[in-house]
């Protein structure tokens, strides 16, 4: 694997850590700076996750558009340096409002997911893009492993220790990128940056007019709303349902991330060869529906961990959808496409944390009509069913690999 691709994967990993790193320590960190009980902390956690996602939503297409104009290299390197500075801020924040500022900056710098995906599109043949996008998903999965594990293990040394480690990682990767990352956007393929295209809703709307894209954008969006139930409520759900400590929550999320990485780096290639992109999307939905439903009702933490591989199999969906869509846009619009997809994911992360943590708080608080900690997973299952039906309503010929 070429060094530049390794850098891209590490960049995505660090982007994912911006979400995963804070998950195990979030319940304790919020109560440390703001007080309150677990249900109250869950609501604040939802607000902070939404803030992070709002910034990703707003800046995903901006980053993608800037990379189409000025190149992938400067956008990626500058974002990593600013990200390192943000982790320093998070490590010293003494109030909920400074933590919120940190989430604002973190969301902006993590919006380079679009630029990293565009880089992969630049260096891949059209027929290889779906499988290579799996490397992006694998990087995210590894980040989802490293982040929660780091957060869980280092939580033993205080709620701020993980952020100092993340600072070192971000600066280290920026240094690596300085030496190995070559520019892939040729001068003849660069285009003028336009705020109209950089508007997240405008970018999604523009791409939605392309033949066969609209249904896939909706499916991509709903999938991410449902799948975000894991980072949104897992720490609170694990404490409430199973009595897990931050370390155990970190280990459980790490296991989930390992399985996601294995699925998206290796298994997806086998699944794509066997079922094609359409069949891969269908299979992923079926696995996610089953996993959400079972996790919602199981009362054993051991069984929940055993179900982790089943839940991770849903990770085949995004690369397959990206592969279908990337073949339907021009070479000089790959950054715009990935920016729109990044904004779609971020929009899902705006909606999902508030919806999922509110459902958790409503069904676990003192005035709950029934005690149902798994309510967010039942909501996610319902969304996955809707997403599947929308995908099936699209003509099969348009989904063929």
Short mmCIF file of C-alpha atoms in Angstrom, two decimals:
data_model
loop_
_atom_site.label_atom_id
_atom_site.label_comp_id
_atom_site.label_asym_id
_atom_site.label_seq_id
_atom_site.Cartn_x
_atom_site.Cartn_y
_atom_site.Cartn_z
CA UNK A 1 0.00 0.00 0.00
CA UNK A 2 1.44 3.39 -1.00
CA UNK A 3 2.45 5.77 1.84
CA UNK A 4 -0.06 8.45 0.76
CA UNK A 5 -2.93 5.98 1.12
CA UNK A 6 -1.67 5.05 4.58
CA UNK A 7 -1.71 8.75 5.44
CA UNK A 8 -5.31 9.05 4.19
CA UNK A 9 -6.41 6.07 6.26
CA UNK A 10 -4.72 7.50 9.37
CA UNK A 11 -6.40 10.86 8.71
CA UNK A 12 -9.82 9.21 8.59
CA UNK A 13 -8.89 7.27 11.71
CA UNK A 14 -8.11 10.50 13.56
CA UNK A 15 -11.34 12.07 12.26
CA UNK A 16 -13.22 9.11 13.72
CA UNK A 17 -11.37 9.50 16.98
CA UNK A 18 -12.95 12.93 17.29
CA UNK A 19 -16.17 11.01 17.88
CA UNK A 20 -14.93 7.82 19.52
CA UNK A 21 -12.29 9.25 21.82
CA UNK A 22 -14.76 11.20 23.89
CA UNK A 23 -17.48 8.53 24.15
CA UNK A 24 -16.17 6.51 27.15
CA UNK A 25 -15.32 9.59 29.21
CA UNK A 26 -18.31 11.70 28.17
CA UNK A 27 -20.71 10.74 31.00
CA UNK A 28 -18.07 11.42 33.66
CA UNK A 29 -16.61 14.46 31.90
CA UNK A 30 -19.97 16.21 31.59
CA UNK A 31 -20.86 15.54 35.21
CA UNK A 32 -17.37 16.72 36.21
CA UNK A 33 -17.78 20.16 34.62
CA UNK A 34 -21.56 20.56 34.82
CA UNK A 35 -23.00 18.26 37.50
CA UNK A 36 -26.34 16.40 37.17
CA UNK A 37 -27.33 12.74 36.82
CA UNK A 38 -26.76 10.29 33.94
CA UNK A 39 -29.97 11.16 32.08
CA UNK A 40 -29.06 14.86 32.25
CA UNK A 41 -25.53 14.10 31.06
CA UNK A 42 -26.95 12.13 28.14
CA UNK A 43 -28.91 15.17 26.98
CA UNK A 44 -25.79 17.37 27.13
CA UNK A 45 -23.89 14.66 25.31
CA UNK A 46 -26.49 14.77 22.57
CA UNK A 47 -26.16 18.54 22.29
CA UNK A 48 -22.38 18.35 22.01
CA UNK A 49 -22.50 15.56 19.44
CA UNK A 50 -25.02 17.57 17.45
CA UNK A 51 -22.78 20.64 17.61
CA UNK A 52 -19.87 18.58 16.26
CA UNK A 53 -22.08 17.26 13.47
CA UNK A 54 -23.46 20.70 12.55
CA UNK A 55 -19.93 21.88 11.86
CA UNK A 56 -19.20 18.79 9.78
CA UNK A 57 -22.44 19.37 7.88
CA UNK A 58 -21.64 23.00 7.13
CA UNK A 59 -17.98 22.51 6.26
CA UNK A 60 -18.00 19.12 4.49
CA UNK A 61 -18.80 20.59 1.05
CA UNK A 62 -16.61 23.63 1.78
CA UNK A 63 -13.63 21.34 2.34
CA UNK A 64 -14.53 19.25 -0.69
CA UNK A 65 -14.95 22.34 -2.88
CA UNK A 66 -11.71 23.90 -1.64
CA UNK A 67 -9.88 20.67 -2.42
CA UNK A 68 -11.32 20.70 -5.96
CA UNK A 69 -9.95 24.24 -6.35
CA UNK A 70 -6.66 24.25 -4.42
CA UNK A 71 -5.88 20.54 -4.12
CA UNK A 72 -6.27 17.82 -1.52
CA UNK A 73 -2.85 18.25 0.12
CA UNK A 74 -3.14 21.76 1.65
CA UNK A 75 -6.68 21.15 2.93
CA UNK A 76 -5.76 17.90 4.67
CA UNK A 77 -2.53 19.15 6.25
CA UNK A 78 -3.95 22.43 7.58
CA UNK A 79 -6.96 20.66 9.09
CA UNK A 80 -4.71 18.26 11.01
CA UNK A 81 -2.69 21.10 12.55
CA UNK A 82 -5.84 22.92 13.68
CA UNK A 83 -7.25 19.64 15.00
CA UNK A 84 -4.18 19.19 17.20
CA UNK A 85 -4.72 22.67 18.65
CA UNK A 86 -8.36 21.80 19.32
CA UNK A 87 -7.41 18.71 21.32
CA UNK A 88 -5.21 20.94 23.48
CA UNK A 89 -8.23 23.17 24.13
CA UNK A 90 -10.38 20.17 25.07
CA UNK A 91 -7.71 18.95 27.48
CA UNK A 92 -7.80 22.16 29.53
CA UNK A 93 -11.49 23.14 29.21
CA UNK A 94 -13.03 23.74 32.61
CA UNK A 95 -16.62 24.47 31.62
CA UNK A 96 -19.32 22.98 29.44
CA UNK A 97 -19.11 26.00 27.16
CA UNK A 98 -15.39 25.56 26.43
CA UNK A 99 -16.11 21.91 25.66
CA UNK A 100 -18.75 23.15 23.23
CA UNK A 101 -16.20 25.45 21.55
CA UNK A 102 -13.91 22.46 21.24
CA UNK A 103 -16.65 20.47 19.54
CA UNK A 104 -17.24 23.34 17.09
CA UNK A 105 -13.58 23.42 16.03
CA UNK A 106 -13.36 19.63 16.06
CA UNK A 107 -16.36 19.31 13.75
CA UNK A 108 -14.80 21.70 11.23
CA UNK A 109 -11.45 19.91 11.15
CA UNK A 110 -13.10 16.47 10.94
CA UNK A 111 -14.96 17.59 7.81
CA UNK A 112 -11.93 16.52 5.77
CA UNK A 113 -13.55 13.10 5.41
CA UNK A 114 -14.85 14.43 2.07
CA UNK A 115 -11.40 15.48 0.90
CA UNK A 116 -9.87 12.15 1.93
CA UNK A 117 -12.60 10.26 0.05
CA UNK A 118 -12.03 12.46 -3.00
CA UNK A 119 -8.31 11.60 -2.85
CA UNK A 120 -9.17 7.90 -2.96
CA UNK A 121 -11.50 8.56 -5.91
CA UNK A 122 -8.67 10.42 -7.69
CA UNK A 123 -6.26 7.49 -7.50
CA UNK A 124 -8.76 4.66 -8.14
CA UNK A 125 -10.11 3.18 -11.33
CA UNK A 126 -13.93 3.50 -11.56
CA UNK A 127 -14.42 -0.24 -11.13
CA UNK A 128 -12.21 -0.28 -8.00
CA UNK A 129 -13.72 2.67 -6.19
CA UNK A 130 -16.32 0.80 -4.14
CA UNK A 131 -13.70 -1.57 -2.75
CA UNK A 132 -11.20 1.25 -2.14
CA UNK A 133 -13.86 3.31 -0.38
CA UNK A 134 -13.92 0.34 1.98
CA UNK A 135 -10.41 1.44 3.04
CA UNK A 136 -11.95 4.74 4.12
CA UNK A 137 -14.52 2.84 6.14
CA UNK A 138 -11.74 0.68 7.58
CA UNK A 139 -9.86 3.80 8.67
CA UNK A 140 -13.00 5.03 10.36
CA UNK A 141 -13.40 1.63 11.99
CA UNK A 142 -9.82 1.68 13.27
CA UNK A 143 -10.43 5.18 14.63
CA UNK A 144 -13.53 3.87 16.30
CA UNK A 145 -11.30 1.20 17.88
CA UNK A 146 -8.41 3.46 18.90
CA UNK A 147 -10.60 6.32 20.09
CA UNK A 148 -12.80 4.43 22.56
CA UNK A 149 -9.93 2.22 23.71
CA UNK A 150 -7.73 5.24 24.30
CA UNK A 151 -10.58 7.04 26.03
CA UNK A 152 -11.39 4.03 28.19
CA UNK A 153 -7.83 3.10 29.14
CA UNK A 154 -6.56 6.64 29.68
CA UNK A 155 -9.69 7.54 31.64
CA UNK A 156 -7.92 5.80 34.52
CA UNK A 157 -5.52 8.79 34.50
CA UNK A 158 -8.27 11.39 34.31
CA UNK A 159 -10.91 12.51 31.85
CA UNK A 160 -8.45 14.77 29.97
CA UNK A 161 -5.60 12.34 29.34
CA UNK A 162 -7.03 10.98 26.05
CA UNK A 163 -6.99 14.45 24.47
CA UNK A 164 -3.26 14.92 25.03
CA UNK A 165 -2.58 11.61 23.30
CA UNK A 166 -4.81 12.66 20.40
CA UNK A 167 -2.84 15.90 20.06
CA UNK A 168 0.34 13.92 19.51
CA UNK A 169 -1.36 11.67 16.94
CA UNK A 170 -2.75 14.58 14.91
CA UNK A 171 0.59 16.40 14.75
CA UNK A 172 2.42 13.17 13.98
CA UNK A 173 0.14 12.44 11.05
CA UNK A 174 0.46 16.01 9.75
CA UNK A 175 4.22 15.50 9.74
CA UNK A 176 3.86 12.21 7.86
CA UNK A 177 1.57 13.85 5.30
CA UNK A 178 4.02 16.67 4.69
CA UNK A 179 6.53 14.14 3.38
CA UNK A 180 4.39 11.51 1.63
CA UNK A 181 1.22 13.19 0.36
CA UNK A 182 1.38 14.10 -3.32
CA UNK A 183 -1.20 16.31 -4.98
CA UNK A 184 -3.71 14.43 -7.16
CA UNK A 185 -5.81 17.27 -8.57
CA UNK A 186 -4.29 18.23 -11.91
CA UNK A 187 -4.38 21.88 -12.93
CA UNK A 188 -6.66 21.13 -15.87
CA UNK A 189 -9.17 19.46 -13.55
CA UNK A 190 -9.32 22.26 -10.98
CA UNK A 191 -12.40 24.43 -10.96
CA UNK A 192 -13.39 27.71 -9.43
CA UNK A 193 -14.64 27.58 -5.86
CA UNK A 194 -18.28 28.68 -5.64
CA UNK A 195 -20.18 29.26 -2.42
CA UNK A 196 -23.31 28.06 -4.17
CA UNK A 197 -21.76 24.63 -4.54
CA UNK A 198 -20.20 24.80 -1.08
CA UNK A 199 -23.61 25.29 0.52
CA UNK A 200 -24.27 21.85 2.05
CA UNK A 201 -27.93 21.75 1.12
CA UNK A 202 -27.14 23.24 -2.28
CA UNK A 203 -24.54 20.57 -2.97
CA UNK A 204 -26.94 17.80 -2.01
CA UNK A 205 -29.72 19.40 -4.05
CA UNK A 206 -27.47 19.80 -7.12
CA UNK A 207 -26.35 16.18 -6.99
CA UNK A 208 -29.92 15.08 -6.34
CA UNK A 209 -30.83 16.23 -9.84
CA UNK A 210 -28.43 13.71 -11.41
CA UNK A 211 -30.15 10.59 -12.78
CA UNK A 212 -30.45 7.84 -10.21
CA UNK A 213 -28.71 9.75 -7.40
CA UNK A 214 -31.65 11.09 -5.36
CA UNK A 215 -32.88 7.77 -3.97
CA UNK A 216 -29.34 6.77 -3.06
CA UNK A 217 -28.71 10.04 -1.22
CA UNK A 218 -31.86 9.46 0.87
CA UNK A 219 -30.83 5.87 1.65
CA UNK A 220 -27.30 7.01 2.56
CA UNK A 221 -28.73 9.65 4.89
CA UNK A 222 -31.27 7.42 6.67
CA UNK A 223 -28.69 4.67 7.12
CA UNK A 224 -26.39 7.08 8.94
CA UNK A 225 -29.20 8.40 11.16
CA UNK A 226 -29.91 4.83 12.26
CA UNK A 227 -26.30 3.66 12.57
CA UNK A 228 -25.34 6.71 14.66
CA UNK A 229 -27.26 5.15 17.55
CA UNK A 230 -23.99 3.48 18.58
CA UNK A 231 -21.82 6.58 19.17
CA UNK A 232 -24.86 8.54 20.36
CA UNK A 233 -26.05 6.39 23.27
CA UNK A 234 -23.73 3.40 23.73
CA UNK A 235 -21.87 4.88 26.73
CA UNK A 236 -25.11 5.81 28.51
CA UNK A 237 -26.85 2.59 27.43
CA UNK A 238 -23.89 0.49 28.63
CA UNK A 239 -23.87 2.15 32.05
CA UNK A 240 -27.64 1.96 32.49
CA UNK A 241 -28.37 -1.52 31.10
CA UNK A 242 -25.19 -3.42 31.99
CA UNK A 243 -23.48 -1.28 34.65
CA UNK A 244 -20.33 -0.98 32.53
CA UNK A 245 -17.41 1.25 33.56
CA UNK A 246 -15.78 3.71 31.10
CA UNK A 247 -13.01 1.16 30.47
CA UNK A 248 -15.48 -1.61 29.58
CA UNK A 249 -17.42 0.78 27.34
CA UNK A 250 -14.16 1.63 25.60
CA UNK A 251 -13.34 -2.06 25.11
CA UNK A 252 -16.81 -2.82 23.77
CA UNK A 253 -16.63 0.03 21.27
CA UNK A 254 -13.12 -1.06 20.39
CA UNK A 255 -14.40 -4.54 19.57
CA UNK A 256 -17.11 -3.00 17.42
CA UNK A 257 -14.51 -0.87 15.63
CA UNK A 258 -12.27 -3.88 14.98
CA UNK A 259 -15.15 -5.71 13.36
CA UNK A 260 -16.06 -2.62 11.29
CA UNK A 261 -12.47 -2.37 10.08
CA UNK A 262 -12.37 -6.06 9.13
CA UNK A 263 -15.67 -5.76 7.31
CA UNK A 264 -14.77 -2.64 5.34
CA UNK A 265 -11.10 -3.41 4.63
CA UNK A 266 -11.47 -7.05 3.69
CA UNK A 267 -14.89 -8.69 3.83
CA UNK A 268 -16.54 -6.07 1.64
CA UNK A 269 -14.39 -7.06 -1.32
CA UNK A 270 -15.63 -10.63 -1.01
CA UNK A 271 -19.25 -9.48 -0.60
CA UNK A 272 -19.01 -7.15 -3.61
CA UNK A 273 -17.64 -9.93 -5.81
CA UNK A 274 -20.32 -12.31 -4.62
CA UNK A 275 -23.41 -10.08 -4.59
CA UNK A 276 -22.53 -6.90 -6.49
CA UNK A 277 -23.15 -3.43 -5.12
CA UNK A 278 -26.96 -3.75 -5.04
CA UNK A 279 -26.89 -7.09 -3.24
CA UNK A 280 -24.32 -5.74 -0.78
CA UNK A 281 -26.60 -2.84 0.16
CA UNK A 282 -29.54 -5.22 0.64
CA UNK A 283 -27.54 -7.63 2.82
CA UNK A 284 -26.20 -4.79 4.95
CA UNK A 285 -29.71 -3.55 5.67
CA UNK A 286 -30.90 -6.99 6.71
CA UNK A 287 -27.99 -7.38 9.13
CA UNK A 288 -28.57 -3.93 10.64
CA UNK A 289 -32.30 -4.52 11.17
CA UNK A 290 -31.61 -7.80 12.96
CA UNK A 291 -28.80 -6.36 15.10
CA UNK A 292 -30.78 -3.29 16.19
CA UNK A 293 -33.78 -5.39 17.16
CA UNK A 294 -31.83 -7.88 19.23
CA UNK A 295 -29.64 -5.31 21.05
CA UNK A 296 -32.79 -3.39 22.00
CA UNK A 297 -34.10 -6.26 24.10
CA UNK A 298 -31.10 -8.31 25.24
CA UNK A 299 -30.31 -7.90 28.95
CA UNK A 300 -26.91 -9.65 29.05
CA UNK A 301 -23.79 -7.58 28.42
CA UNK A 302 -21.96 -10.72 27.29
CA UNK A 303 -24.60 -11.45 24.67
CA UNK A 304 -24.45 -7.82 23.50
CA UNK A 305 -20.71 -8.20 22.92
CA UNK A 306 -21.23 -11.47 21.05
CA UNK A 307 -23.65 -9.66 18.74
CA UNK A 308 -20.98 -7.11 17.79
CA UNK A 309 -19.89 -8.89 14.56
CA UNK A 310 -23.51 -8.99 13.38
CA UNK A 311 -23.93 -5.26 13.98
CA UNK A 312 -20.67 -4.48 12.17
CA UNK A 313 -21.79 -6.29 9.01
CA UNK A 314 -24.04 -3.30 8.28
CA UNK A 315 -20.82 -1.40 7.52
CA UNK A 316 -20.83 -2.74 3.96
CA UNK A 317 -23.61 -0.31 3.02
CA UNK A 318 -21.80 3.06 2.66
CA UNK A 319 -18.90 1.89 0.42
CA UNK A 320 -21.32 0.10 -1.91
CA UNK A 321 -23.54 3.18 -2.15
CA UNK A 322 -20.50 5.42 -2.72
CA UNK A 323 -19.31 3.12 -5.49
CA UNK A 324 -22.64 3.36 -7.30
CA UNK A 325 -22.82 7.14 -7.01
CA UNK A 326 -19.18 7.90 -7.82
CA UNK A 327 -19.56 6.37 -11.30
CA UNK A 328 -22.43 8.73 -12.05
CA UNK A 329 -20.52 12.02 -11.58
CA UNK A 330 -17.65 13.57 -13.56
CA UNK A 331 -14.00 13.27 -12.54
CA UNK A 332 -13.82 16.96 -11.60
CA UNK A 333 -16.87 16.63 -9.32
CA UNK A 334 -15.65 13.80 -7.08
CA UNK A 335 -14.79 16.28 -4.34
CA UNK A 336 -18.25 17.80 -4.60
CA UNK A 337 -19.87 14.36 -4.40
CA UNK A 338 -17.85 13.33 -1.37
CA UNK A 339 -18.52 16.73 0.22
CA UNK A 340 -22.25 16.23 -0.26
CA UNK A 341 -22.04 12.74 1.21
CA UNK A 342 -20.02 14.09 4.12
CA UNK A 343 -22.68 16.72 4.72
CA UNK A 344 -25.38 14.07 4.47
CA UNK A 345 -23.59 12.04 7.13
CA UNK A 346 -23.12 15.12 9.29
CA UNK A 347 -26.79 16.06 8.89
CA UNK A 348 -27.65 12.58 10.09
CA UNK A 349 -25.36 13.12 13.07
CA UNK A 350 -27.16 16.39 13.81
CA UNK A 351 -30.49 14.60 14.01
CA UNK A 352 -29.48 11.24 15.45
CA UNK A 353 -27.75 12.17 18.74
CA UNK A 354 -30.62 14.38 19.85
CA UNK A 355 -33.23 11.82 18.79
CA UNK A 356 -31.41 8.85 20.30
CA UNK A 357 -30.35 10.48 23.59
CA UNK A 358 -33.83 11.99 24.00
CA UNK A 359 -35.38 8.54 23.52
CA UNK A 360 -32.93 7.12 26.05
CA UNK A 361 -33.59 9.88 28.59
CA UNK A 362 -37.38 9.64 28.13
CA UNK A 363 -37.48 5.88 28.74
CA UNK A 364 -34.94 5.81 31.60
CA UNK A 365 -35.78 8.99 33.52
CA UNK A 366 -37.80 9.10 36.72
CA UNK A 367 -41.04 9.85 34.87
CA UNK A 368 -40.66 7.20 32.15
CA UNK A 369 -43.98 5.58 31.09
CA UNK A 370 -42.09 2.26 30.83
CA UNK A 371 -38.46 1.43 31.53
CA UNK A 372 -36.88 0.74 28.14
CA UNK A 373 -33.16 1.59 27.78
CA UNK A 374 -33.16 -0.11 24.36
CA UNK A 375 -35.70 2.36 22.92
CA UNK A 376 -33.06 4.13 20.74
CA UNK A 377 -32.20 0.82 19.07
CA UNK A 378 -35.86 0.13 18.27
CA UNK A 379 -35.99 3.58 16.68
CA UNK A 380 -32.85 2.76 14.67
CA UNK A 381 -34.38 -0.54 13.53
CA UNK A 382 -37.48 1.27 12.26
CA UNK A 383 -35.32 3.71 10.29
CA UNK A 384 -33.32 0.86 8.74
CA UNK A 385 -36.56 -0.76 7.56
CA UNK A 386 -37.62 2.53 5.94
CA UNK A 387 -34.20 2.89 4.27
CA UNK A 388 -34.44 -0.63 2.87
CA UNK A 389 -37.85 0.01 1.32
CA UNK A 390 -36.64 3.24 -0.28
CA UNK A 391 -33.66 1.42 -1.80
CA UNK A 392 -35.93 -1.33 -3.12
CA UNK A 393 -38.21 1.29 -4.73
CA UNK A 394 -35.33 2.36 -7.01
CA UNK A 395 -35.16 0.42 -10.31
CA UNK A 396 -32.71 -2.47 -9.95
CA UNK A 397 -31.01 -1.61 -13.24
CA UNK A 398 -29.85 1.72 -11.78
CA UNK A 399 -28.19 -0.05 -8.85
CA UNK A 400 -26.24 -2.60 -10.80
CA UNK A 401 -22.50 -2.71 -10.38
#
